[in-house]
mmCIF file with all atom_site columns, C-alpha atoms in Angstrom:
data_model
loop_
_atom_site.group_PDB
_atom_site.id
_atom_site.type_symbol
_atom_site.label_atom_id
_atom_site.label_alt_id
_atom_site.label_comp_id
_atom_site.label_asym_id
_atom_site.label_entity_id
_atom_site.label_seq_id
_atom_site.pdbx_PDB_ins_code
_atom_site.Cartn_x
_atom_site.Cartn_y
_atom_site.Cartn_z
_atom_site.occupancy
_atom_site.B_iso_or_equiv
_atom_site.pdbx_formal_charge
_atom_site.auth_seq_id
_atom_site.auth_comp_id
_atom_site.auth_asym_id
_atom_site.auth_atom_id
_atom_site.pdbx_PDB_model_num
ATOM 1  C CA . UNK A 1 1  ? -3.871 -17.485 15.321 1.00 78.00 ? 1  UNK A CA 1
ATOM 2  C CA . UNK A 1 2  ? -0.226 -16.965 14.814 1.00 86.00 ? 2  UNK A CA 1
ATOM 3  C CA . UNK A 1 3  ? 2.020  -19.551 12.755 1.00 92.00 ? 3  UNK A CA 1
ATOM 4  C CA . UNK A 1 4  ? 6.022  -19.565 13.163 1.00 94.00 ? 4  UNK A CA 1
ATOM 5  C CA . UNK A 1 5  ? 8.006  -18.771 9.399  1.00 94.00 ? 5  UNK A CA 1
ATOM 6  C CA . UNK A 1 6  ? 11.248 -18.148 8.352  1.00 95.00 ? 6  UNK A CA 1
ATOM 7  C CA . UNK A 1 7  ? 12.238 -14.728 8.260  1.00 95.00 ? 7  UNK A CA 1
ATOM 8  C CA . UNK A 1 8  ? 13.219 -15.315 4.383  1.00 95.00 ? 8  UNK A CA 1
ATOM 9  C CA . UNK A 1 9  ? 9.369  -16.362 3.899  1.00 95.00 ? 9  UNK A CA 1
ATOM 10 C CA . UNK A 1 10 ? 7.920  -12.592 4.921  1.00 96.00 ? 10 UNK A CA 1
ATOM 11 C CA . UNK A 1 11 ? 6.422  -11.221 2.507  1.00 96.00 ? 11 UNK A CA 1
ATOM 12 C CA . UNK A 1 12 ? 4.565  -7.814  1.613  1.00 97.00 ? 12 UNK A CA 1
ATOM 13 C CA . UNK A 1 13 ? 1.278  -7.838  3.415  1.00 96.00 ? 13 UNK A CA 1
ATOM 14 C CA . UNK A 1 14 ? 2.051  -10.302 5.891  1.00 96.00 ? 14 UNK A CA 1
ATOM 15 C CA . UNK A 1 15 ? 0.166  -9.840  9.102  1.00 96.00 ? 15 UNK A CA 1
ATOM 16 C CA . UNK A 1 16 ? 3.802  -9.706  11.403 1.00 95.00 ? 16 UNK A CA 1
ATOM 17 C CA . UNK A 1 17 ? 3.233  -10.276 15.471 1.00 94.00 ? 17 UNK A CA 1
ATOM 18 C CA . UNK A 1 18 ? 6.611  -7.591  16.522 1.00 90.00 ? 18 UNK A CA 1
ATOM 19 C CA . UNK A 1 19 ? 7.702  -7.175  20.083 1.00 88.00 ? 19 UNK A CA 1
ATOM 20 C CA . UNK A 1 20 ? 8.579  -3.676  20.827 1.00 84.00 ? 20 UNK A CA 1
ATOM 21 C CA . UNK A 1 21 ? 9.368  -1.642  23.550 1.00 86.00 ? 21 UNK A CA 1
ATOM 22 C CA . UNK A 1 22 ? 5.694  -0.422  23.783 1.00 81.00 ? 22 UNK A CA 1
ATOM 23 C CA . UNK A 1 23 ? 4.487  -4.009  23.522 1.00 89.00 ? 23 UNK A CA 1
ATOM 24 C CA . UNK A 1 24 ? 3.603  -6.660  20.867 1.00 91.00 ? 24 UNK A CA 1
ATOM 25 C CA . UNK A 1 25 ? 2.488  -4.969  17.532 1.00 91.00 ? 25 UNK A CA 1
ATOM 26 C CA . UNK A 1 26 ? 0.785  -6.696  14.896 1.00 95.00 ? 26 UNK A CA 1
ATOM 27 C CA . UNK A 1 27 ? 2.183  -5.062  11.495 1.00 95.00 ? 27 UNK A CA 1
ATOM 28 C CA . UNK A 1 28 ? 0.774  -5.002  7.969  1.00 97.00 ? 28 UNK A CA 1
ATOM 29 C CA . UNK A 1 29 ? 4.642  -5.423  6.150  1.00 97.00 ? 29 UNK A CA 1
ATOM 30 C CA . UNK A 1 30 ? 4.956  -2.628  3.338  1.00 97.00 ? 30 UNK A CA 1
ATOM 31 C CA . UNK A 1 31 ? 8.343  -3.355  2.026  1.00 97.00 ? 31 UNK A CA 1
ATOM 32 C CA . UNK A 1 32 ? 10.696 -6.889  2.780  1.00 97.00 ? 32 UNK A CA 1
ATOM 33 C CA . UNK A 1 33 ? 14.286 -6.520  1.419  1.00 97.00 ? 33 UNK A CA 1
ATOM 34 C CA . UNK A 1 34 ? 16.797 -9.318  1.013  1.00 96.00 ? 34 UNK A CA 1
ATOM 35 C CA . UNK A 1 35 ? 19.923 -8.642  1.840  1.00 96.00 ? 35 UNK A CA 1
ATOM 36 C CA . UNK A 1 36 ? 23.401 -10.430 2.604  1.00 94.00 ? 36 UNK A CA 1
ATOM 37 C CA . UNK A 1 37 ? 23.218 -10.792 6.177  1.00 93.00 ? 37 UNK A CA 1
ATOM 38 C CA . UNK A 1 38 ? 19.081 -11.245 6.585  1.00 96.00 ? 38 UNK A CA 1
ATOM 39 C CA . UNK A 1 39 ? 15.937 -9.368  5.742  1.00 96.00 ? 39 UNK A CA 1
ATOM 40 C CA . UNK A 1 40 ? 14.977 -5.716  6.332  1.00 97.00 ? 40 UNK A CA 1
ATOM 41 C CA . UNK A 1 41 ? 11.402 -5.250  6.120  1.00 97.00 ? 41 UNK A CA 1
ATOM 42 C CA . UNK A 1 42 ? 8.883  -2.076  6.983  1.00 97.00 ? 42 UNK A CA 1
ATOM 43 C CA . UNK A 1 43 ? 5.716  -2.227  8.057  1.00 97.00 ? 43 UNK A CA 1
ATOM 44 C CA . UNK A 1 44 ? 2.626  -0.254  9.479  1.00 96.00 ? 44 UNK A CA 1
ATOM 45 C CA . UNK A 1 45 ? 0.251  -0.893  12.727 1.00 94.00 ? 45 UNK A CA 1
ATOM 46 C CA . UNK A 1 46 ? -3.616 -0.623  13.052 1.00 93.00 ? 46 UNK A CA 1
ATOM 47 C CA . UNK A 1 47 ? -2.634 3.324   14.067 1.00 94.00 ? 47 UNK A CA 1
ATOM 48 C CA . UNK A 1 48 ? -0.072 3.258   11.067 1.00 95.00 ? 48 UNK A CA 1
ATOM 49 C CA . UNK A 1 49 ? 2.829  4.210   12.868 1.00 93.00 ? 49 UNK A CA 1
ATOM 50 C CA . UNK A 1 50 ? 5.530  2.944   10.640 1.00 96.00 ? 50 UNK A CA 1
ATOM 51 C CA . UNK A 1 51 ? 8.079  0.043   12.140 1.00 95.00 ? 51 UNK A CA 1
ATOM 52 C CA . UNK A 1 52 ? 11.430 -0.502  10.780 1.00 95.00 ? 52 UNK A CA 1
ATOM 53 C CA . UNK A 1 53 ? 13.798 -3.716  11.531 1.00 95.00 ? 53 UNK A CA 1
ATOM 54 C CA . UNK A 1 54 ? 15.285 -6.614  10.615 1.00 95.00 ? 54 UNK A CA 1
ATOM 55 C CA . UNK A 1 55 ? 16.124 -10.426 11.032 1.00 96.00 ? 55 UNK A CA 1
ATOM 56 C CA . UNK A 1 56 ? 18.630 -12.516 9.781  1.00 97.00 ? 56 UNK A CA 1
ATOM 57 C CA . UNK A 1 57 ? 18.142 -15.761 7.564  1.00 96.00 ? 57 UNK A CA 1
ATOM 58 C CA . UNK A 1 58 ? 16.818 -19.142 9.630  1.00 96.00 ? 58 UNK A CA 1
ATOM 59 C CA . UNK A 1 59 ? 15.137 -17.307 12.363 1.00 96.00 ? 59 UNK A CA 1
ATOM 60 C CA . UNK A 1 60 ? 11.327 -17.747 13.304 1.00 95.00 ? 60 UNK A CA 1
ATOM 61 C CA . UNK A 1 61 ? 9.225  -14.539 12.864 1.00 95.00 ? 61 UNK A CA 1
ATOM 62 C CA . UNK A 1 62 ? 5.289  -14.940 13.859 1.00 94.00 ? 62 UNK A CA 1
ATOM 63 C CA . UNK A 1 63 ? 2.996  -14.093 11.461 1.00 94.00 ? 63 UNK A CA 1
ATOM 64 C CA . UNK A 1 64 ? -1.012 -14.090 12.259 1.00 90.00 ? 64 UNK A CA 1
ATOM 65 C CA . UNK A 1 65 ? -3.932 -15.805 9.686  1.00 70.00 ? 65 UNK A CA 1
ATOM 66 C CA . UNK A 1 66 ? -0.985 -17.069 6.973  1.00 56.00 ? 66 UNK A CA 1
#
């Protein structure tokens, strides 16, 4: 089950639902940073190939079992 947050909301250890160019990827969010345009945030899949990117403040991101 996936519920809709803001992106200022994400938190370490959020579950995040990311599309990628290799498909959707559920990441495990190691680091969130606040910054003044949005949030940059790292995180690792189920393989734990590390994902890097970022969204700016107001938009939706998915995030499964919050």
């Amino acid at each position: 089950m996936t519920n809709e947050v803001l992106a200022e909301d994400l938190q370490p250890g959020d579950l995040l639902e990311l599309s990628t160019e290799l498909g959707t990827q559920i990441l495990r969010l190691t680091d969130v940073e606040r910054r003044t345009q949005g949030i940059k945030f790292m995180g690792r899949n189920h393989q734990g190939v590390l994902y890097s990117s970022g969204m700016k403040y107001g938009e939706l991101a998915r995030c499964v079992r919050r």
